[in-house]
Coordinates of C-alpha atoms in Angstrom, one line a residue:
Chain A
M1 CA -49.6 -34.5 -4.8
N2 CA -47.3 -32.2 -2.8
R3 CA -44.3 -30.6 -4.3
K4 CA -41.5 -30.4 -1.7
I5 CA -39.0 -27.6 -2.2
L6 CA -35.9 -27.4 0.0
I7 CA -34.0 -24.1 -0.1
F8 CA -30.5 -23.5 1.3
G9 CA -29.9 -19.8 1.8
A10 CA -33.6 -19.2 1.9
T11 CA -33.3 -15.7 3.2
S12 CA -31.4 -14.5 0.2
A13 CA -33.3 -12.1 -2.1
I14 CA -33.3 -14.4 -5.2
A15 CA -34.4 -17.4 -3.1
Q16 CA -37.3 -15.4 -1.6
E17 CA -38.5 -14.1 -4.9
T18 CA -38.3 -17.6 -6.5
A19 CA -40.1 -19.2 -3.5
K20 CA -42.9 -16.6 -3.7
I21 CA -43.9 -17.6 -7.2
F22 CA -43.9 -21.3 -6.3
C23 CA -46.4 -20.7 -3.5
D24 CA -49.6 -22.7 -3.9
K25 CA -51.7 -25.2 -2.1
S26 CA -49.6 -28.1 -3.2
T27 CA -46.2 -26.7 -2.2
W28 CA -44.3 -27.5 0.9
F29 CA -41.1 -25.5 1.7
C30 CA -38.2 -26.3 4.0
L31 CA -36.1 -23.2 4.5
V32 CA -32.5 -23.5 5.6
G33 CA -30.5 -20.5 6.8
R34 CA -28.5 -19.1 9.7
S35 CA -30.9 -16.4 11.1
D36 CA -34.0 -17.7 12.9
L37 CA -35.6 -14.3 12.8
K38 CA -35.2 -13.9 9.1
L39 CA -36.3 -17.5 8.4
Q40 CA -39.5 -16.9 10.4
S41 CA -40.3 -13.8 8.4
V42 CA -39.7 -15.6 5.1
K43 CA -41.9 -18.5 6.4
N44 CA -44.7 -16.1 7.3
D45 CA -44.5 -14.5 3.9
L46 CA -44.7 -17.8 2.1
L47 CA -47.6 -19.1 4.2
T48 CA -49.5 -15.8 3.7
R49 CA -49.0 -16.2 -0.1
G50 CA -50.6 -19.6 0.0
A51 CA -47.9 -22.2 0.6
E52 CA -49.3 -25.4 2.2
K53 CA -46.6 -25.9 4.8
V54 CA -43.3 -24.3 5.7
S55 CA -40.6 -25.6 8.0
C56 CA -37.3 -24.0 9.0
E57 CA -33.9 -25.5 9.8
L58 CA -31.0 -23.5 11.2
F59 CA -27.6 -24.1 9.6
D60 CA -24.6 -21.8 9.9
L61 CA -21.6 -22.5 7.8
D62 CA -19.4 -20.7 10.4
G63 CA -20.8 -22.9 13.2
D64 CA -20.5 -26.5 14.1
V65 CA -21.6 -28.1 10.8
N66 CA -22.7 -31.6 10.3
P67 CA -24.4 -32.0 6.9
E68 CA -25.3 -35.6 7.5
T69 CA -27.2 -34.7 10.7
L70 CA -28.9 -31.9 8.8
K71 CA -30.0 -34.2 6.1
E72 CA -31.4 -36.7 8.6
K73 CA -33.4 -34.0 10.3
I74 CA -34.8 -32.7 7.0
V75 CA -35.7 -36.1 5.6
E76 CA -37.4 -37.1 8.9
S77 CA -39.5 -34.0 9.3
F78 CA -39.9 -32.8 5.8
G79 CA -39.4 -35.8 3.6
I80 CA -37.3 -36.3 0.4
P81 CA -37.4 -33.0 -1.5
D82 CA -38.5 -32.8 -5.1
V83 CA -36.5 -29.6 -5.7
I84 CA -33.4 -28.5 -3.9
L85 CA -32.4 -24.9 -4.5
I86 CA -29.1 -23.6 -3.2
A87 CA -29.1 -19.8 -3.1
W88 CA -26.4 -18.7 -0.7
G89 CA -23.3 -16.9 -1.7
D90 CA -20.6 -14.5 -0.7
L91 CA -19.3 -11.6 -2.7
P92 CA -15.9 -10.8 -1.2
D93 CA -13.6 -7.8 -1.7
Q94 CA -11.2 -8.9 -4.5
K95 CA -8.2 -7.0 -3.2
H96 CA -8.6 -8.6 0.3
C97 CA -8.7 -12.0 -1.3
E98 CA -5.5 -11.3 -3.2
E99 CA -3.7 -10.1 -0.1
D100 CA -5.0 -12.6 2.5
Y101 CA -5.4 -16.2 1.7
T102 CA -7.8 -16.9 4.5
E103 CA -10.3 -14.4 2.8
F104 CA -9.9 -16.3 -0.4
E105 CA -10.4 -19.7 1.3
K106 CA -13.5 -18.3 3.1
T107 CA -15.1 -17.2 -0.2
F108 CA -14.2 -20.5 -1.9
R109 CA -15.8 -22.4 0.9
I110 CA -19.0 -20.5 0.9
N111 CA -19.4 -20.2 -2.8
F112 CA -18.3 -23.7 -3.8
L113 CA -17.3 -26.2 -1.1
S114 CA -20.3 -25.7 1.1
V115 CA -22.6 -26.5 -1.9
V116 CA -20.8 -29.8 -2.4
M117 CA -21.0 -30.4 1.4
V118 CA -24.7 -30.0 1.8
L119 CA -25.7 -31.7 -1.5
T120 CA -23.6 -34.8 -1.1
P121 CA -25.8 -36.4 1.6
F122 CA -28.8 -35.8 -0.6
I123 CA -27.4 -37.3 -3.8
N124 CA -27.9 -40.9 -3.0
I125 CA -31.4 -40.5 -1.6
L126 CA -32.4 -38.6 -4.7
K127 CA -30.9 -41.3 -6.9
D128 CA -32.8 -44.0 -5.0
K129 CA -36.0 -42.0 -5.4
G130 CA -35.2 -41.7 -9.2
S131 CA -36.4 -38.1 -9.6
G132 CA -35.7 -34.6 -8.5
V133 CA -34.2 -31.3 -9.5
I134 CA -31.1 -29.8 -8.0
A135 CA -30.9 -26.1 -8.8
V136 CA -27.9 -24.0 -7.8
I137 CA -27.4 -20.3 -8.2
S138 CA -24.0 -19.8 -9.6
S139 CA -23.0 -16.6 -11.6
V140 CA -21.8 -15.4 -14.9
A141 CA -18.6 -14.6 -13.1
G142 CA -17.8 -18.3 -13.3
D143 CA -17.6 -18.2 -17.1
R144 CA -14.2 -16.4 -17.3
G145 CA -11.6 -15.3 -14.8
R146 CA -11.2 -11.5 -14.8
Q147 CA -9.1 -9.2 -12.8
S148 CA -12.0 -7.5 -11.0
N149 CA -13.5 -10.6 -9.3
F150 CA -11.5 -13.7 -9.9
A151 CA -11.7 -15.0 -6.3
Y152 CA -15.5 -15.1 -6.6
G153 CA -15.3 -16.0 -10.3
S154 CA -13.0 -19.0 -9.7
A155 CA -15.2 -20.3 -6.9
K156 CA -18.3 -20.0 -9.2
G157 CA -16.2 -21.5 -12.0
A158 CA -15.3 -24.5 -10.0
L159 CA -19.0 -24.8 -9.0
N160 CA -20.1 -24.8 -12.6
R161 CA -17.6 -27.6 -13.4
W162 CA -18.7 -29.7 -10.5
L163 CA -22.4 -29.2 -11.3
Q164 CA -21.7 -30.2 -14.9
G165 CA -20.0 -33.4 -13.8
L166 CA -22.9 -34.1 -11.4
R167 CA -25.4 -33.5 -14.2
N168 CA -23.6 -36.1 -16.2
A169 CA -23.3 -38.6 -13.3
L170 CA -26.9 -38.3 -12.3
W171 CA -28.5 -38.3 -15.7
R172 CA -29.3 -42.1 -15.8
S173 CA -30.9 -41.9 -12.4
G174 CA -33.5 -39.4 -13.4
V175 CA -32.2 -36.7 -11.1
H176 CA -31.6 -33.4 -12.9
V177 CA -29.1 -30.7 -12.2
L178 CA -29.7 -27.0 -13.2
T179 CA -27.0 -24.4 -13.1
I180 CA -28.4 -20.8 -12.8
K181 CA -26.1 -18.0 -13.9
P182 CA -27.4 -14.6 -12.9
G183 CA -25.7 -11.4 -14.1
F184 CA -25.9 -8.2 -12.1
I185 CA -28.8 -8.5 -9.7
D186 CA -29.9 -5.7 -7.3
T187 CA -29.8 -7.5 -4.0
P188 CA -28.3 -6.9 -0.5
M189 CA -25.3 -8.9 -1.7
T190 CA -24.5 -6.2 -4.4
G191 CA -25.7 -3.4 -2.0
D192 CA -22.3 -1.7 -2.1
I193 CA -21.9 -1.8 -5.9
A194 CA -22.9 1.2 -7.9
K195 CA -26.0 0.2 -10.0
G196 CA -25.5 0.4 -13.7
P197 CA -28.1 -0.2 -16.5
L198 CA -27.5 -3.9 -16.6
F199 CA -28.8 -4.4 -13.0
V200 CA -32.2 -6.0 -12.6
K201 CA -34.3 -6.7 -9.6
P202 CA -34.5 -10.3 -8.3
E203 CA -38.2 -10.5 -8.9
M204 CA -37.4 -10.1 -12.7
I205 CA -35.4 -13.3 -12.8
A206 CA -37.6 -15.4 -10.6
P207 CA -40.1 -16.5 -13.3
A208 CA -37.2 -17.7 -15.5
I209 CA -35.7 -19.7 -12.7
K210 CA -39.1 -21.3 -11.9
Q211 CA -39.6 -22.2 -15.6
A212 CA -36.1 -23.7 -15.8
I213 CA -36.7 -25.9 -12.8
L214 CA -40.0 -27.1 -14.1
K215 CA -38.7 -27.7 -17.6
K216 CA -35.4 -29.2 -16.3
R217 CA -33.1 -27.0 -18.3
N218 CA -29.3 -27.6 -17.9
E219 CA -27.8 -24.1 -17.7
I220 CA -29.6 -20.8 -17.9
Y221 CA -28.4 -17.2 -17.9
V222 CA -30.7 -14.8 -16.1
P223 CA -31.7 -12.3 -17.6
G224 CA -31.3 -14.1 -20.9
F225 CA -29.2 -11.4 -22.6
W226 CA -26.2 -12.4 -20.4
M227 CA -25.8 -15.5 -22.7
V228 CA -24.9 -13.1 -25.5
I229 CA -22.6 -11.0 -23.3
M230 CA -20.8 -14.0 -21.9
S231 CA -20.4 -15.7 -25.3
L232 CA -18.7 -12.6 -26.6
I233 CA -16.6 -12.2 -23.5
C234 CA -15.4 -15.9 -23.8
L235 CA -14.6 -15.4 -27.5
I236 CA -12.0 -12.8 -26.7
P237 CA -8.5 -14.4 -27.2
E238 CA -6.5 -14.7 -23.9
S239 CA -3.6 -12.7 -25.4
L240 CA -6.0 -9.7 -25.7
F241 CA -8.2 -10.4 -22.6
K242 CA -5.3 -10.3 -20.2
R243 CA -4.7 -6.7 -21.2
L244 CA -8.3 -5.6 -20.4
K245 CA -9.5 -4.0 -17.2
L246 CA -12.9 -5.8 -17.1
Chain B
M1 CA -34.8 5.9 3.3
E2 CA -35.3 2.8 1.1
T3 CA -37.7 0.3 2.5
R4 CA -38.1 -2.0 -0.6
H5 CA -36.4 -4.9 1.2
L6 CA -39.0 -4.7 4.0
N7 CA -41.4 -6.3 1.6
R8 CA -42.8 -9.5 3.2
F9 CA -46.3 -10.5 4.2
I10 CA -46.7 -11.5 7.8
S11 CA -50.2 -12.8 8.0
F12 CA -53.6 -12.6 6.3
D13 CA -56.9 -13.7 7.8
R14 CA -59.0 -14.7 4.8
K15 CA -62.1 -14.7 6.9
T16 CA -61.9 -11.3 8.6
G17 CA -59.8 -9.5 5.9
V18 CA -57.1 -8.4 8.4
L19 CA -53.7 -8.2 6.8
R20 CA -50.4 -7.7 8.5
C21 CA -47.4 -6.9 6.3
E22 CA -44.1 -5.1 6.3
A23 CA -44.2 -1.5 5.4
G24 CA -42.3 -1.9 2.1
V25 CA -45.0 -4.1 0.6
L26 CA -46.4 -2.5 -2.5
L27 CA -50.2 -2.0 -2.9
K28 CA -49.9 -4.0 -6.1
D29 CA -48.6 -7.0 -4.2
I30 CA -51.3 -6.7 -1.6
L31 CA -54.1 -6.6 -4.2
N32 CA -52.6 -9.4 -6.3
L33 CA -52.9 -11.6 -3.2
T34 CA -56.1 -10.4 -1.6
V35 CA -58.3 -9.9 -4.6
L36 CA -58.1 -13.7 -5.1
F37 CA -60.1 -14.1 -1.9
G38 CA -62.5 -11.2 -2.4
W39 CA -60.8 -8.6 -0.3
F40 CA -59.8 -5.1 -1.5
L41 CA -57.8 -2.3 -0.1
P42 CA -60.1 0.2 1.6
V43 CA -58.4 3.1 -0.1
V44 CA -56.3 3.1 -3.3
P45 CA -54.7 6.1 -5.0
G46 CA -54.0 6.5 -8.7
T47 CA -51.1 4.0 -8.7
E48 CA -50.6 0.7 -7.0
L49 CA -46.8 1.1 -7.2
I50 CA -46.4 2.6 -3.8
S51 CA -45.6 1.0 -0.5
L52 CA -48.2 0.6 2.2
G53 CA -45.9 2.5 4.6
G54 CA -45.8 5.4 2.1
A55 CA -49.5 5.2 1.8
V56 CA -49.9 5.5 5.6
A57 CA -47.3 8.2 6.0
N58 CA -49.2 10.4 3.5
D59 CA -52.6 9.2 4.7
I60 CA -53.6 8.8 1.1
H61 CA -57.1 9.2 -0.2
G62 CA -58.8 7.7 -3.3
K63 CA -61.8 7.8 -5.5
N64 CA -63.9 6.5 -2.6
H65 CA -63.1 9.2 -0.1
H66 CA -66.7 10.2 0.3
E67 CA -67.5 6.7 1.5
M68 CA -64.3 5.5 3.2
G69 CA -62.2 8.5 4.1
T70 CA -58.4 8.2 4.1
I71 CA -56.4 5.0 4.5
G72 CA -55.5 6.0 8.1
R73 CA -59.1 5.3 9.1
H74 CA -58.5 1.6 8.3
I75 CA -55.2 1.1 10.0
L76 CA -55.7 -1.1 13.0
G77 CA -52.1 -0.6 14.2
L78 CA -48.5 -0.2 13.2
E79 CA -45.1 -0.8 14.6
L80 CA -42.8 2.2 14.8
L81 CA -39.0 1.9 15.1
R82 CA -37.3 5.0 16.4
S83 CA -33.7 6.1 16.2
D84 CA -33.3 5.3 19.9
Q85 CA -33.9 1.7 18.9
S86 CA -37.3 1.6 20.7
R87 CA -40.0 -0.3 18.9
M88 CA -43.6 0.8 19.7
Y89 CA -46.8 -0.7 18.6
C90 CA -49.1 2.2 17.9
S91 CA -52.9 2.1 17.5
P92 CA -56.0 4.0 18.6
N93 CA -55.6 2.2 22.0
S94 CA -51.9 1.9 22.3
N95 CA -49.6 5.0 22.1
P96 CA -52.5 6.8 20.3
D97 CA -50.8 10.2 20.1
L98 CA -47.9 8.7 18.2
F99 CA -50.3 6.7 16.1
Y100 CA -52.2 9.8 14.9
A101 CA -48.9 11.7 14.4
T102 CA -47.5 8.8 12.3
I103 CA -50.6 8.6 10.0
G104 CA -49.9 11.4 7.5
G105 CA -46.7 12.0 9.4
L106 CA -44.6 12.0 6.2
G107 CA -42.2 9.4 7.7
L108 CA -40.9 11.9 10.2
T109 CA -41.9 10.1 13.4
G110 CA -39.8 7.1 12.8
L111 CA -39.6 4.0 10.6
I112 CA -42.9 2.1 10.2
T113 CA -41.8 -1.6 10.2
F114 CA -45.2 -3.4 9.8
I115 CA -48.8 -2.4 9.5
D116 CA -52.1 -4.0 10.4
I117 CA -54.8 -3.0 8.0
Q118 CA -58.5 -3.9 7.7
L119 CA -59.4 -4.8 4.1
F120 CA -63.0 -4.7 2.8
P121 CA -65.0 -7.0 0.7
G122 CA -64.5 -6.3 -3.0
G123 CA -63.7 -8.3 -6.1
D124 CA -61.6 -7.6 -9.2
Q125 CA -64.4 -6.3 -11.4
I126 CA -65.8 -2.7 -11.3
S127 CA -69.0 -1.7 -12.9
S128 CA -68.1 1.7 -14.2
E129 CA -69.9 4.6 -15.9
T130 CA -68.5 7.6 -17.7
I131 CA -70.4 10.8 -18.1
K132 CA -69.3 13.7 -20.2
F133 CA -69.9 17.2 -18.8
Y134 CA -69.4 20.5 -20.5
Q135 CA -69.1 22.9 -17.6
L136 CA -68.0 23.0 -14.0
E137 CA -71.7 23.4 -12.8
E138 CA -72.5 20.1 -14.3
F139 CA -69.6 18.5 -12.5
F140 CA -71.0 19.7 -9.1
E141 CA -74.4 18.3 -9.9
I142 CA -73.2 14.9 -11.1
S143 CA -70.8 14.7 -8.1
D144 CA -73.7 15.4 -5.6
D145 CA -75.9 12.9 -7.4
S146 CA -73.2 10.1 -7.5
A147 CA -72.1 10.2 -3.9
Q148 CA -74.9 8.1 -2.5
R149 CA -75.0 5.5 -5.2
F150 CA -71.4 5.0 -6.2
Q151 CA -68.4 3.8 -4.2
Y152 CA -65.9 5.4 -6.5
T153 CA -66.2 8.9 -8.1
V154 CA -63.7 11.1 -9.9
A155 CA -63.5 13.4 -12.9
W156 CA -60.9 14.2 -15.5
V157 CA -61.1 17.8 -16.4
D158 CA -59.8 19.7 -19.4
C159 CA -57.7 22.5 -17.9
S160 CA -56.8 23.9 -21.3
S161 CA -60.4 24.7 -22.3
H162 CA -61.5 28.3 -22.3
F163 CA -64.5 30.4 -21.3
G164 CA -67.7 28.7 -22.4
H165 CA -66.1 25.3 -22.0
L166 CA -64.3 26.1 -18.8
G167 CA -64.2 22.9 -16.7
R168 CA -65.5 20.4 -19.2
G169 CA -64.5 16.9 -18.5
I170 CA -65.4 13.3 -18.0
F171 CA -66.9 11.9 -14.8
F172 CA -66.0 8.4 -13.8
R173 CA -68.0 6.5 -11.2
G174 CA -68.1 2.8 -10.3
N175 CA -69.0 0.0 -7.8
H176 CA -67.4 -3.3 -7.1
L177 CA -69.3 -6.2 -8.7
Q178 CA -70.4 -8.7 -6.1
K179 CA -68.8 -11.7 -7.8
S180 CA -65.2 -11.8 -8.8
S181 CA -64.5 -12.8 -12.4
E182 CA -64.0 -16.4 -13.3
K183 CA -60.5 -15.6 -14.4
I184 CA -59.3 -14.2 -11.1
R185 CA -60.8 -17.0 -9.1
S186 CA -58.8 -19.5 -11.1
G187 CA -55.7 -17.6 -10.2
Y188 CA -55.3 -15.8 -13.5
K189 CA -53.2 -12.6 -13.2
V190 CA -53.9 -9.6 -15.2
R191 CA -51.2 -9.2 -17.9
E192 CA -49.2 -6.1 -17.3
S193 CA -48.6 -3.6 -20.0
T194 CA -45.1 -3.2 -21.3
L195 CA -45.4 0.3 -22.7
V196 CA -42.4 2.3 -21.7
V197 CA -41.6 6.0 -22.3
P198 CA -37.9 6.0 -23.3
E199 CA -35.4 8.1 -21.5
G200 CA -34.3 11.3 -23.1
V201 CA -37.7 12.4 -24.5
P202 CA -37.4 16.2 -25.0
G203 CA -39.9 18.2 -22.9
I204 CA -41.0 20.3 -25.8
F205 CA -43.4 17.6 -26.9
L206 CA -45.5 18.7 -24.0
N207 CA -46.7 22.2 -24.7
H208 CA -49.9 24.2 -24.7
L209 CA -50.7 23.1 -28.3
T210 CA -50.2 19.4 -27.8
V211 CA -52.0 19.5 -24.4
T212 CA -55.0 21.3 -26.0
L213 CA -55.1 18.9 -28.8
F214 CA -54.8 15.9 -26.5
N215 CA -57.5 17.2 -24.3
L216 CA -59.8 17.8 -27.3
A217 CA -59.2 14.3 -28.6
Y218 CA -59.6 12.6 -25.2
F219 CA -62.8 14.5 -24.5
H220 CA -64.3 13.6 -27.8
R221 CA -63.0 10.0 -27.7
H222 CA -65.8 9.3 -25.3
K223 CA -68.4 9.3 -28.0
S224 CA -71.6 8.8 -26.0
S225 CA -72.5 11.2 -23.2
K226 CA -73.0 8.3 -20.8
K227 CA -71.6 4.8 -21.0
Q228 CA -71.4 1.8 -18.7
I229 CA -68.9 -1.1 -18.8
N230 CA -67.4 -3.7 -16.5
Q231 CA -63.7 -3.2 -16.0
N232 CA -60.9 -5.0 -14.3
Y233 CA -59.8 -3.1 -11.3
K234 CA -56.3 -2.3 -12.7
S235 CA -57.7 -0.4 -15.7
F236 CA -60.3 1.4 -13.5
F237 CA -57.9 2.5 -10.8
F238 CA -54.4 2.5 -12.2
P239 CA -54.5 3.4 -15.9
L240 CA -51.1 5.2 -15.8
D241 CA -49.3 2.2 -14.3
G242 CA -49.6 0.7 -17.7
I243 CA -47.2 3.2 -19.1
R244 CA -43.8 2.8 -17.3
H245 CA -41.9 6.0 -16.7
W246 CA -44.7 8.2 -18.0
N247 CA -43.1 11.1 -16.3
R248 CA -40.4 11.1 -18.9
I249 CA -42.7 12.9 -21.4
Y250 CA -42.1 16.0 -19.3
G251 CA -38.5 15.9 -20.5
R252 CA -35.3 16.1 -18.3
K253 CA -36.6 18.8 -16.0
G254 CA -39.6 16.7 -15.1
L255 CA -42.9 17.9 -13.6
R256 CA -44.3 19.6 -10.5
Q257 CA -47.6 18.4 -9.2
Y258 CA -50.1 20.8 -7.6
Q259 CA -52.9 19.5 -5.5
F260 CA -55.2 21.5 -3.3
V261 CA -58.5 21.2 -1.5
L262 CA -61.0 24.0 -1.1
P263 CA -64.2 24.0 1.1
K264 CA -67.5 23.3 -0.6
D265 CA -68.7 26.8 -0.3
K266 CA -65.8 28.2 -2.4
K267 CA -67.0 27.2 -5.8
D268 CA -66.3 30.7 -7.1
C269 CA -62.7 30.4 -6.0
I270 CA -62.5 27.1 -7.9
R271 CA -63.9 28.7 -11.0
K272 CA -61.3 31.4 -10.7
I273 CA -58.5 28.9 -10.3
F274 CA -59.6 27.0 -13.4
G275 CA -59.6 30.3 -15.3
M276 CA -56.1 31.1 -14.1
I277 CA -54.7 27.7 -15.0
S278 CA -56.3 27.7 -18.4
R279 CA -55.1 31.3 -19.2
S280 CA -51.5 30.4 -18.1
G281 CA -51.4 27.7 -20.8
L282 CA -49.2 25.6 -18.5
G283 CA -51.4 22.8 -17.1
S284 CA -50.9 19.4 -18.6
F285 CA -53.5 16.9 -19.6
L286 CA -53.5 15.1 -16.3
A287 CA -56.1 16.9 -14.2
V288 CA -58.1 15.1 -11.6
F289 CA -61.0 16.7 -9.8
K290 CA -63.0 15.1 -7.0
E291 CA -65.3 15.9 -4.1
F292 CA -64.1 14.9 -0.7
G293 CA -66.6 13.6 1.8
D294 CA -67.1 14.6 5.5
L295 CA -65.2 11.7 7.1
K296 CA -62.5 13.1 9.3
S297 CA -58.9 12.4 8.4
P298 CA -57.2 10.9 11.4
G299 CA -53.6 12.2 11.1
I300 CA -52.4 15.5 12.6
L301 CA -51.0 16.5 9.2
S302 CA -53.6 14.7 7.0
F303 CA -54.6 16.6 3.9
P304 CA -58.2 15.8 3.0
E305 CA -61.0 18.0 4.3
P306 CA -64.6 18.3 3.1
G307 CA -64.6 20.1 -0.2
Y308 CA -63.2 19.8 -3.7
T309 CA -59.7 18.7 -4.7
L310 CA -57.9 19.3 -7.9
A311 CA -54.6 17.6 -8.8
L312 CA -52.6 18.8 -11.8
D313 CA -49.2 18.4 -13.3
F314 CA -47.1 21.3 -14.6
P315 CA -43.7 21.3 -16.4
A316 CA -40.9 22.0 -13.9
G317 CA -38.7 23.4 -16.6
N318 CA -41.0 26.5 -17.2
P319 CA -40.2 29.4 -15.0
Q320 CA -43.9 30.6 -15.2
T321 CA -44.9 27.5 -13.3
L322 CA -43.6 28.7 -10.0
K323 CA -45.1 32.2 -10.6
L324 CA -48.5 30.6 -11.2
F325 CA -48.1 28.4 -8.1
A326 CA -47.4 31.5 -6.0
Q327 CA -50.6 33.1 -7.2
L328 CA -52.6 30.0 -6.6
D329 CA -51.1 29.6 -3.1
Q330 CA -52.3 33.1 -2.1
L331 CA -55.8 32.4 -3.4
I332 CA -56.0 29.0 -1.7
A333 CA -54.7 30.2 1.7
K334 CA -57.1 33.2 1.6
N335 CA -60.0 30.9 1.0
G336 CA -59.3 28.3 3.8
G337 CA -57.9 25.7 1.5
R338 CA -54.6 23.7 1.7
L339 CA -52.0 22.0 -0.4
Y340 CA -51.1 18.3 -0.3
P341 CA -47.6 17.6 1.0
A342 CA -47.4 14.3 -0.8
K343 CA -47.5 16.1 -4.1
D344 CA -45.6 19.2 -3.1
S345 CA -42.3 20.5 -4.3
H346 CA -42.6 24.2 -3.8
M347 CA -44.6 25.1 -0.6
S348 CA -43.1 27.9 1.5
P349 CA -42.9 27.8 5.3
E350 CA -45.5 30.5 5.5
M351 CA -47.9 28.6 3.2
F352 CA -47.4 25.4 5.1
K353 CA -48.0 27.0 8.5
A354 CA -51.1 28.7 7.2
C355 CA -52.4 25.4 5.7
Y356 CA -51.5 23.2 8.7
P357 CA -51.7 25.2 12.0
E358 CA -51.5 21.9 13.8
Y359 CA -47.8 21.6 12.9
K360 CA -46.9 22.9 16.3
N361 CA -48.6 19.9 17.9
F362 CA -46.9 17.6 15.4
R363 CA -43.3 18.8 16.0
K364 CA -43.0 17.0 19.3
F365 CA -43.5 13.6 17.7
I366 CA -40.7 14.0 15.1
D367 CA -37.8 11.6 15.6
P368 CA -34.7 13.7 16.1
A369 CA -32.7 11.6 13.6
F370 CA -35.3 11.9 10.8
S371 CA -35.7 14.6 8.3
S372 CA -36.8 15.0 4.7
D373 CA -36.5 17.6 1.9
F374 CA -40.0 18.7 2.6
S375 CA -39.6 19.1 6.4
K376 CA -36.4 21.2 5.9
R377 CA -38.0 23.4 3.2
V378 CA -41.1 24.3 5.2
H379 CA -39.1 24.6 8.4
L380 CA -41.1 21.8 10.1
I381 CA -37.8 20.9 11.5
E382 CA -36.3 24.0 13.2
S383 CA -32.8 24.5 11.9

């Protein structure tokens, strides 16, 4: 039986590496992104690696967006997905977000609101189907607000809360929600950041993401050692944390 | 220039073995995919952790040079992106001059975006033989004998051995088995080694004594004088890939590689070079010796020519290393040999021009916005 994987933000590095390891004769992909050129090159890569079928849909958050229409198109041509992976994100300049509200609003929209927007039309059809996995790439930054990136962190934090509620709401229907929390990943999104020893390549976390989807885990940190790091970070009392320059 | 994000496959014809992929795809990723369908890269070097673009830009050779020549001979075409934003498809029939300049062109003619390569039928298993030899003369005999019957031939040589044992080593030769293993056909992937050399290992661990002892142990580890086994391709071709960051054993200063080729009739010169290296006490345990075949290398600056090639590592931290290199350079230039730019960190402009008189023809293909440490050092780019 075919496994249908719908990927939003399919041209992102983490999405590509994850899709690569799902490639086999029984997998169909539907790739959603804003660049036709990039989508086609991801499509060719997945087909060469053995995916049975790959279709593409253009969707630009900055353009004229209609998530219902998008859902109709996808369901008609691709069918009801078994897995929905959301892998788009925006890492803004924190100072700009503090000085200019429109910058903050933009990052909040891309990192949180857009996820709610594209998923909402799919929630009922997945509930009716009675199965499926919704996997969203969030971030460790959502675990605690800190001075260096709280615009991004608060959007991811809101996302984590919403996914948690959705997990709870959908549990009885058989639909599963997975929150993926990567730490420092070496991708084009972090291209401008100096790479420290904690950075890992996206292909290193893809197997863990695949396993978490197949095993229907709730929340995972990738790489796993971030669970320890974030647990320690969250234990620090606020009266002390507010003085730190993390 | 980093091309690791240019790492996608574009198409693969499982019937004809023609693969098109972006230039940043690693040889490892190609083999992981194509071996499943009985297709192998026509040329592989000692590691699979390099990009196909890099392989083409250095027109790499492998253990099967005597049968297949360099990788450039198997490239059907490539797309080149130049700094003036022009994109050109280059092949033997389309922009051929630029094609032959780009093969072995060290990345100086522009950015290779994608490559079309003809793979050849080969599975994941190699039937391999090892033969111990005690002197250089034996190597030459075994090498001549092996060329007709074996797809892959190479020797490890002990560059620390003296006089009576000069040039002793172990000859490796192998052929692809016709059938792929059951495991690979069911999609099983070879488990990768997790041995890692930690950072900060002091270079003093690698010295004349430890190298001599290692070489002794390695030579005698091969107990029988001749042995045959079936091996997975990763262990036959890429044994060092199993030890991540192996270069760290050279310490913080690292290593310099030295690889040359000398014509077949210069066996005396080769003996002399072995003697010089062994007397210097500097060579490390990784010495690879091979006979190149007669297949012409296609690139203007391609390295391989008919003859014998020796590749060796030396500690970069030792000042005697560069002195030895200067002596070896003189000897090699005098005897019609050349050095391998891909392995080079010391070649002088004079040595480069003596080894590659074709450089004058190559210069006109260099993209004005491209340069490299090598091109500046050897004055390939006029300053």
